[in-house]
PDB file of C-alpha atoms in Angstrom:
ATOM      1  CA  UNK A 230    -149.239 127.012 -18.867  1.00 86.00           C
ATOM      2  CA  UNK A 231    -150.635 125.663 -15.619  1.00 89.00           C
ATOM      3  CA  UNK A 232    -147.681 127.104 -13.692  1.00 94.00           C
ATOM      4  CA  UNK A 233    -148.224 130.499 -15.287  1.00 95.00           C
ATOM      5  CA  UNK A 234    -151.863 130.465 -14.255  1.00 97.00           C
ATOM      6  CA  UNK A 235    -150.914 129.407 -10.717  1.00 97.00           C
ATOM      7  CA  UNK A 236    -148.524 132.368 -10.498  1.00 97.00           C
ATOM      8  CA  UNK A 237    -151.267 134.667 -11.780  1.00 97.00           C
ATOM      9  CA  UNK A 238    -153.600 133.429  -9.033  1.00 97.00           C
ATOM     10  CA  UNK A 239    -150.853 133.943  -6.446  1.00 96.00           C
ATOM     11  CA  UNK A 240    -150.296 137.531  -7.601  1.00 96.00           C
ATOM     12  CA  UNK A 241    -154.024 138.239  -7.354  1.00 95.00           C
ATOM     13  CA  UNK A 242    -154.223 136.669  -3.888  1.00 93.00           C
ATOM     14  CA  UNK A 243    -151.307 138.784  -2.671  1.00 92.00           C
ATOM     15  CA  UNK A 244    -153.395 141.879  -3.336  1.00 90.00           C
ATOM     16  CA  UNK A 245    -155.410 140.839  -0.265  1.00 83.00           C
ATOM     17  CA  UNK A 246    -152.397 141.819   1.835  1.00 82.00           C
ATOM     18  CA  UNK A 247    -152.703 145.360   0.494  1.00 82.00           C
ATOM     19  CA  UNK A 248    -156.430 145.305   1.264  1.00 80.00           C
ATOM     20  CA  UNK A 249    -155.722 144.405   4.865  1.00 78.00           C
ATOM     21  CA  UNK A 250    -153.040 147.068   5.168  1.00 79.00           C
ATOM     22  CA  UNK A 251    -155.362 149.696   3.694  1.00 80.00           C
ATOM     23  CA  UNK A 252    -158.117 148.763   6.151  1.00 78.00           C
ATOM     24  CA  UNK A 253    -155.721 148.882   9.095  1.00 76.00           C
ATOM     25  CA  UNK A 254    -154.191 152.265   8.246  1.00 78.00           C
ATOM     26  CA  UNK A 255    -157.527 153.836   7.347  1.00 76.00           C
ATOM     27  CA  UNK A 256    -159.045 152.887  10.686  1.00 73.00           C
ATOM     28  CA  UNK A 257    -156.296 154.060  13.021  1.00 70.00           C
ATOM     29  CA  UNK A 258    -157.380 155.881  16.162  1.00 56.00           C
ATOM     30  CA  UNK A 259    -156.480 159.550  16.061  1.00 57.00           C
ATOM     31  CA  UNK A 260    -158.120 160.493  12.811  1.00 58.00           C
ATOM     32  CA  UNK A 261    -158.308 159.205   9.252  1.00 65.00           C
ATOM     33  CA  UNK A 262    -155.084 158.689   7.338  1.00 66.00           C
ATOM     34  CA  UNK A 263    -154.972 158.980   3.563  1.00 77.00           C
ATOM     35  CA  UNK A 264    -153.962 155.512   2.469  1.00 81.00           C
ATOM     36  CA  UNK A 265    -155.533 155.797  -0.970  1.00 86.00           C
ATOM     37  CA  UNK A 266    -152.258 155.009  -2.709  1.00 89.00           C
ATOM     38  CA  UNK A 267    -152.677 151.455  -1.411  1.00 90.00           C
ATOM     39  CA  UNK A 268    -155.907 151.326  -3.396  1.00 93.00           C
ATOM     40  CA  UNK A 269    -154.127 152.589  -6.479  1.00 94.00           C
ATOM     41  CA  UNK A 270    -151.406 149.991  -5.948  1.00 94.00           C
ATOM     42  CA  UNK A 271    -154.024 147.221  -5.902  1.00 95.00           C
ATOM     43  CA  UNK A 272    -155.526 148.522  -9.141  1.00 96.00           C
ATOM     44  CA  UNK A 273    -152.153 148.624 -10.887  1.00 97.00           C
ATOM     45  CA  UNK A 274    -151.052 145.232  -9.536  1.00 96.00           C
ATOM     46  CA  UNK A 275    -154.175 143.451 -10.768  1.00 97.00           C
ATOM     47  CA  UNK A 276    -153.644 144.768 -14.302  1.00 98.00           C
ATOM     48  CA  UNK A 277    -149.955 143.851 -14.124  1.00 97.00           C
ATOM     49  CA  UNK A 278    -150.861 140.310 -13.062  1.00 97.00           C
ATOM     50  CA  UNK A 279    -153.083 139.942 -16.130  1.00 98.00           C
ATOM     51  CA  UNK A 280    -150.391 141.447 -18.363  1.00 98.00           C
ATOM     52  CA  UNK A 281    -147.837 138.940 -17.090  1.00 98.00           C
ATOM     53  CA  UNK A 282    -150.249 136.049 -17.570  1.00 98.00           C
ATOM     54  CA  UNK A 283    -150.797 137.001 -21.226  1.00 98.00           C
ATOM     55  CA  UNK A 284    -147.041 137.297 -21.770  1.00 97.00           C
ATOM     56  CA  UNK A 285    -146.452 133.882 -20.225  1.00 97.00           C
ATOM     57  CA  UNK A 286    -149.266 132.132 -22.095  1.00 97.00           C
ATOM     58  CA  UNK A 287    -148.142 133.566 -25.430  1.00 97.00           C
ATOM     59  CA  UNK A 288    -144.480 132.716 -24.842  1.00 96.00           C
ATOM     60  CA  UNK A 289    -145.212 129.142 -23.767  1.00 95.00           C
ATOM     61  CA  UNK A 290    -147.777 128.631 -26.519  1.00 96.00           C
ATOM     62  CA  UNK A 291    -145.392 129.852 -29.194  1.00 94.00           C
ATOM     63  CA  UNK A 292    -142.667 127.495 -28.001  1.00 93.00           C
ATOM     64  CA  UNK A 293    -145.196 124.667 -28.172  1.00 94.00           C
ATOM     65  CA  UNK A 294    -146.043 125.694 -31.738  1.00 93.00           C
ATOM     66  CA  UNK A 295    -142.351 125.792 -32.579  1.00 90.00           C
ATOM     67  CA  UNK A 296    -141.995 122.247 -31.230  1.00 88.00           C
ATOM     68  CA  UNK A 297    -144.995 121.076 -33.244  1.00 90.00           C
ATOM     69  CA  UNK A 298    -147.096 120.115 -30.231  1.00 92.00           C
ATOM     70  CA  UNK A 299    -149.606 122.920 -30.725  1.00 93.00           C
ATOM     71  CA  UNK A 300    -151.364 123.968 -33.954  1.00 94.00           C
ATOM     72  CA  UNK A 301    -149.614 126.958 -35.506  1.00 94.00           C
ATOM     73  CA  UNK A 302    -151.629 130.124 -36.025  1.00 95.00           C
ATOM     74  CA  UNK A 303    -151.247 132.425 -39.011  1.00 94.00           C
ATOM     75  CA  UNK A 304    -149.688 135.062 -36.738  1.00 95.00           C
ATOM     76  CA  UNK A 305    -147.150 132.505 -35.514  1.00 93.00           C
ATOM     77  CA  UNK A 306    -146.294 131.582 -39.105  1.00 91.00           C
ATOM     78  CA  UNK A 307    -145.429 135.210 -39.854  1.00 90.00           C
ATOM     79  CA  UNK A 308    -143.354 135.721 -36.691  1.00 89.00           C
ATOM     80  CA  UNK A 309    -140.112 137.308 -37.953  1.00 81.00           C
ATOM     81  CA  UNK A 310    -136.800 135.497 -37.529  1.00 77.00           C
ATOM     82  CA  UNK A 311    -133.606 136.797 -39.066  1.00 66.00           C
ATOM     83  CA  UNK A 312    -131.181 134.565 -40.962  1.00 58.00           C
ATOM     84  CA  UNK A 313    -128.576 134.609 -38.199  1.00 60.00           C
ATOM     85  CA  UNK A 314    -131.125 133.346 -35.670  1.00 68.00           C
ATOM     86  CA  UNK A 315    -132.263 130.565 -37.989  1.00 66.00           C
ATOM     87  CA  UNK A 316    -128.656 129.464 -38.504  1.00 62.00           C
ATOM     88  CA  UNK A 317    -128.202 129.303 -34.736  1.00 64.00           C
ATOM     89  CA  UNK A 318    -131.294 127.112 -34.494  1.00 67.00           C
ATOM     90  CA  UNK A 319    -130.020 124.787 -37.224  1.00 69.00           C
ATOM     91  CA  UNK A 320    -126.571 124.434 -35.650  1.00 69.00           C
ATOM     92  CA  UNK A 321    -128.014 123.697 -32.181  1.00 70.00           C
ATOM     93  CA  UNK A 322    -131.275 121.794 -32.753  1.00 69.00           C
ATOM     94  CA  UNK A 323    -131.340 120.453 -29.186  1.00 69.00           C
ATOM     95  CA  UNK A 324    -131.339 123.976 -27.776  1.00 71.00           C
ATOM     96  CA  UNK A 325    -133.450 125.533 -30.526  1.00 75.00           C
ATOM     97  CA  UNK A 326    -136.658 125.692 -28.415  1.00 82.00           C
ATOM     98  CA  UNK A 327    -134.796 127.564 -25.662  1.00 81.00           C
ATOM     99  CA  UNK A 328    -133.249 129.901 -28.223  1.00 81.00           C
ATOM    100  CA  UNK A 329    -136.652 130.472 -29.780  1.00 85.00           C
ATOM    101  CA  UNK A 330    -138.135 131.242 -26.364  1.00 88.00           C
ATOM    102  CA  UNK A 331    -135.384 133.808 -25.848  1.00 88.00           C
ATOM    103  CA  UNK A 332    -136.282 135.449 -29.167  1.00 87.00           C
ATOM    104  CA  UNK A 333    -139.960 135.605 -28.160  1.00 92.00           C
ATOM    105  CA  UNK A 334    -139.079 137.137 -24.779  1.00 91.00           C
ATOM    106  CA  UNK A 335    -136.962 139.791 -26.471  1.00 89.00           C
ATOM    107  CA  UNK A 336    -139.607 140.552 -29.086  1.00 89.00           C
ATOM    108  CA  UNK A 337    -142.461 141.037 -26.615  1.00 93.00           C
ATOM    109  CA  UNK A 338    -140.468 142.133 -23.558  1.00 89.00           C
ATOM    110  CA  UNK A 339    -141.234 145.839 -23.890  1.00 90.00           C
ATOM    111  CA  UNK A 340    -144.858 145.413 -24.953  1.00 94.00           C
ATOM    112  CA  UNK A 341    -147.878 145.568 -22.676  1.00 95.00           C
ATOM    113  CA  UNK A 342    -150.856 143.262 -23.143  1.00 97.00           C
ATOM    114  CA  UNK A 343    -153.536 145.124 -21.199  1.00 97.00           C
ATOM    115  CA  UNK A 344    -155.764 146.938 -23.680  1.00 97.00           C
ATOM    116  CA  UNK A 345    -158.375 144.678 -25.326  1.00 97.00           C
ATOM    117  CA  UNK A 346    -156.904 145.173 -28.801  1.00 97.00           C
ATOM    118  CA  UNK A 347    -153.371 144.420 -27.595  1.00 97.00           C
ATOM    119  CA  UNK A 348    -154.598 141.323 -25.774  1.00 97.00           C
ATOM    120  CA  UNK A 349    -156.311 140.047 -28.920  1.00 97.00           C
ATOM    121  CA  UNK A 350    -153.186 140.744 -31.002  1.00 96.00           C
ATOM    122  CA  UNK A 351    -151.043 138.812 -28.530  1.00 97.00           C
ATOM    123  CA  UNK A 352    -153.421 135.852 -28.345  1.00 97.00           C
ATOM    124  CA  UNK A 353    -153.447 135.660 -32.138  1.00 97.00           C
ATOM    125  CA  UNK A 354    -149.991 134.076 -31.886  1.00 96.00           C
ATOM    126  CA  UNK A 355    -151.359 131.051 -30.011  1.00 97.00           C
ATOM    127  CA  UNK A 356    -155.145 130.919 -30.443  1.00 97.00           C
ATOM    128  CA  UNK A 357    -156.874 130.034 -33.710  1.00 94.00           C
ATOM    129  CA  UNK A 358    -160.075 131.974 -33.072  1.00 93.00           C
ATOM    130  CA  UNK A 359    -161.355 134.842 -35.186  1.00 93.00           C
ATOM    131  CA  UNK A 360    -163.700 136.289 -32.579  1.00 96.00           C
ATOM    132  CA  UNK A 361    -161.524 136.231 -29.485  1.00 97.00           C
ATOM    133  CA  UNK A 362    -163.365 138.769 -27.369  1.00 97.00           C
ATOM    134  CA  UNK A 363    -166.719 137.233 -28.220  1.00 97.00           C
ATOM    135  CA  UNK A 364    -165.455 133.908 -26.837  1.00 97.00           C
ATOM    136  CA  UNK A 365    -163.884 135.561 -23.801  1.00 98.00           C
ATOM    137  CA  UNK A 366    -167.051 137.527 -23.051  1.00 97.00           C
ATOM    138  CA  UNK A 367    -169.178 134.406 -23.425  1.00 97.00           C
ATOM    139  CA  UNK A 368    -166.907 132.643 -20.952  1.00 97.00           C
ATOM    140  CA  UNK A 369    -167.482 135.539 -18.539  1.00 97.00           C
ATOM    141  CA  UNK A 370    -171.235 135.670 -19.189  1.00 97.00           C
ATOM    142  CA  UNK A 371    -171.041 139.240 -20.497  1.00 97.00           C
ATOM    143  CA  UNK A 372    -171.861 141.033 -23.758  1.00 97.00           C
ATOM    144  CA  UNK A 373    -168.713 141.381 -25.860  1.00 97.00           C
ATOM    145  CA  UNK A 374    -168.746 145.182 -26.049  1.00 97.00           C
ATOM    146  CA  UNK A 375    -169.317 145.547 -22.301  1.00 97.00           C
ATOM    147  CA  UNK A 376    -166.441 143.194 -21.582  1.00 97.00           C
ATOM    148  CA  UNK A 377    -164.021 145.042 -23.861  1.00 97.00           C
ATOM    149  CA  UNK A 378    -165.167 148.447 -22.641  1.00 98.00           C
ATOM    150  CA  UNK A 379    -164.702 147.483 -19.006  1.00 98.00           C
ATOM    151  CA  UNK A 380    -161.156 146.286 -19.635  1.00 98.00           C
ATOM    152  CA  UNK A 381    -160.370 149.384 -21.673  1.00 98.00           C
ATOM    153  CA  UNK A 382    -161.584 151.689 -18.892  1.00 98.00           C
ATOM    154  CA  UNK A 383    -159.622 149.755 -16.274  1.00 98.00           C
ATOM    155  CA  UNK A 384    -156.473 150.229 -18.328  1.00 98.00           C
ATOM    156  CA  UNK A 385    -157.162 153.932 -18.895  1.00 96.00           C
ATOM    157  CA  UNK A 386    -157.417 154.481 -15.143  1.00 96.00           C
ATOM    158  CA  UNK A 387    -154.349 152.314 -14.569  1.00 97.00           C
ATOM    159  CA  UNK A 388    -152.396 154.565 -16.934  1.00 96.00           C
ATOM    160  CA  UNK A 389    -153.664 157.682 -15.167  1.00 94.00           C
ATOM    161  CA  UNK A 390    -152.435 156.257 -11.873  1.00 94.00           C
ATOM    162  CA  UNK A 391    -149.036 155.226 -13.227  1.00 94.00           C
ATOM    163  CA  UNK A 392    -148.288 158.138 -15.529  1.00 92.00           C
ATOM    164  CA  UNK A 393    -150.181 161.051 -13.955  1.00 89.00           C
ATOM    165  CA  UNK A 394    -150.241 160.069 -10.258  1.00 89.00           C
ATOM    166  CA  UNK A 395    -154.055 159.913 -10.658  1.00 91.00           C
ATOM    167  CA  UNK A 396    -154.396 163.700 -10.717  1.00 88.00           C
ATOM    168  CA  UNK A 397    -157.491 164.811 -12.532  1.00 76.00           C
ATOM    169  CA  UNK A 398    -156.641 168.374 -13.539  1.00 73.00           C
ATOM    170  CA  UNK A 399    -154.217 171.258 -13.127  1.00 72.00           C
ATOM    171  CA  UNK A 400    -155.851 172.176  -9.810  1.00 73.00           C
ATOM    172  CA  UNK A 401    -154.190 169.180  -8.220  1.00 78.00           C
ATOM    173  CA  UNK A 402    -157.348 167.216  -7.515  1.00 83.00           C
ATOM    174  CA  UNK A 403    -156.840 163.476  -7.353  1.00 88.00           C
ATOM    175  CA  UNK A 404    -159.533 161.157  -8.601  1.00 89.00           C
ATOM    176  CA  UNK A 405    -161.497 159.463  -5.860  1.00 90.00           C
ATOM    177  CA  UNK A 406    -161.195 155.737  -5.297  1.00 92.00           C
ATOM    178  CA  UNK A 407    -162.763 153.284  -2.858  1.00 91.00           C
ATOM    179  CA  UNK A 408    -161.957 149.734  -1.832  1.00 90.00           C
ATOM    180  CA  UNK A 409    -165.251 148.693  -3.433  1.00 93.00           C
ATOM    181  CA  UNK A 410    -164.075 150.139  -6.768  1.00 95.00           C
ATOM    182  CA  UNK A 411    -160.789 148.276  -6.468  1.00 95.00           C
ATOM    183  CA  UNK A 412    -162.443 145.010  -5.425  1.00 95.00           C
ATOM    184  CA  UNK A 413    -164.511 145.128  -8.601  1.00 97.00           C
ATOM    185  CA  UNK A 414    -161.401 145.675 -10.731  1.00 97.00           C
ATOM    186  CA  UNK A 415    -159.359 142.937  -9.059  1.00 96.00           C
ATOM    187  CA  UNK A 416    -162.271 140.513  -9.369  1.00 96.00           C
ATOM    188  CA  UNK A 417    -162.705 141.323 -13.052  1.00 98.00           C
ATOM    189  CA  UNK A 418    -159.000 140.965 -13.845  1.00 98.00           C
ATOM    190  CA  UNK A 419    -158.968 137.608 -12.069  1.00 98.00           C
ATOM    191  CA  UNK A 420    -162.038 136.360 -13.940  1.00 98.00           C
ATOM    192  CA  UNK A 421    -160.687 137.687 -17.239  1.00 98.00           C
ATOM    193  CA  UNK A 422    -157.319 135.998 -16.775  1.00 98.00           C
ATOM    194  CA  UNK A 423    -159.021 132.746 -15.775  1.00 98.00           C
ATOM    195  CA  UNK A 424    -161.303 132.842 -18.818  1.00 98.00           C
ATOM    196  CA  UNK A 425    -158.379 133.444 -21.187  1.00 98.00           C
ATOM    197  CA  UNK A 426    -156.363 130.644 -19.605  1.00 98.00           C
ATOM    198  CA  UNK A 427    -159.270 128.221 -19.889  1.00 97.00           C
ATOM    199  CA  UNK A 428    -159.765 129.087 -23.547  1.00 97.00           C
ATOM    200  CA  UNK A 429    -156.148 128.856 -24.723  1.00 96.00           C
ATOM    201  CA  UNK A 430    -154.323 126.295 -22.572  1.00 89.00           C
TER     202      UNK A 430
END
């Protein structure tokens, strides 16, 4: 899990390159240039970094549960495996953890763990804690509802950027965005990912 967190930190740090590029383009002599898509890219990348971290933590944690080196959660105990897969595990016990990891990757590969509810559902596979967002919010020094609402709003805007090109209405008006707005989002995603890692690893 430490390697997954290190990669998460690296992905967040790489967003600074986009910040520098945005600053450079926006301050070119000869008039302002619209480089706002670099801001949108930073927003999307920070959410993607968190999403990947959750995927990695859940995958690694579930393999650890499968190997018996991590307490199994009730969600883990109900993780579906078909008979053919179980027979493969039994016939190749040495490679069973790798096969199980492959099954987990396939199961969750098309899912996104960004929305607060989806994050809690994912963490249920590796974290025996009934009040996950309460613990996460406490780690962040925030009220639980404020923490969840902030993440939910970040994801809503992320989806507007990705799926609607951030256009607000049929008149073709794009939503405004500043580097300050993005800095706040990137900082929150980093702190959120760090808090989750600290609580589950």
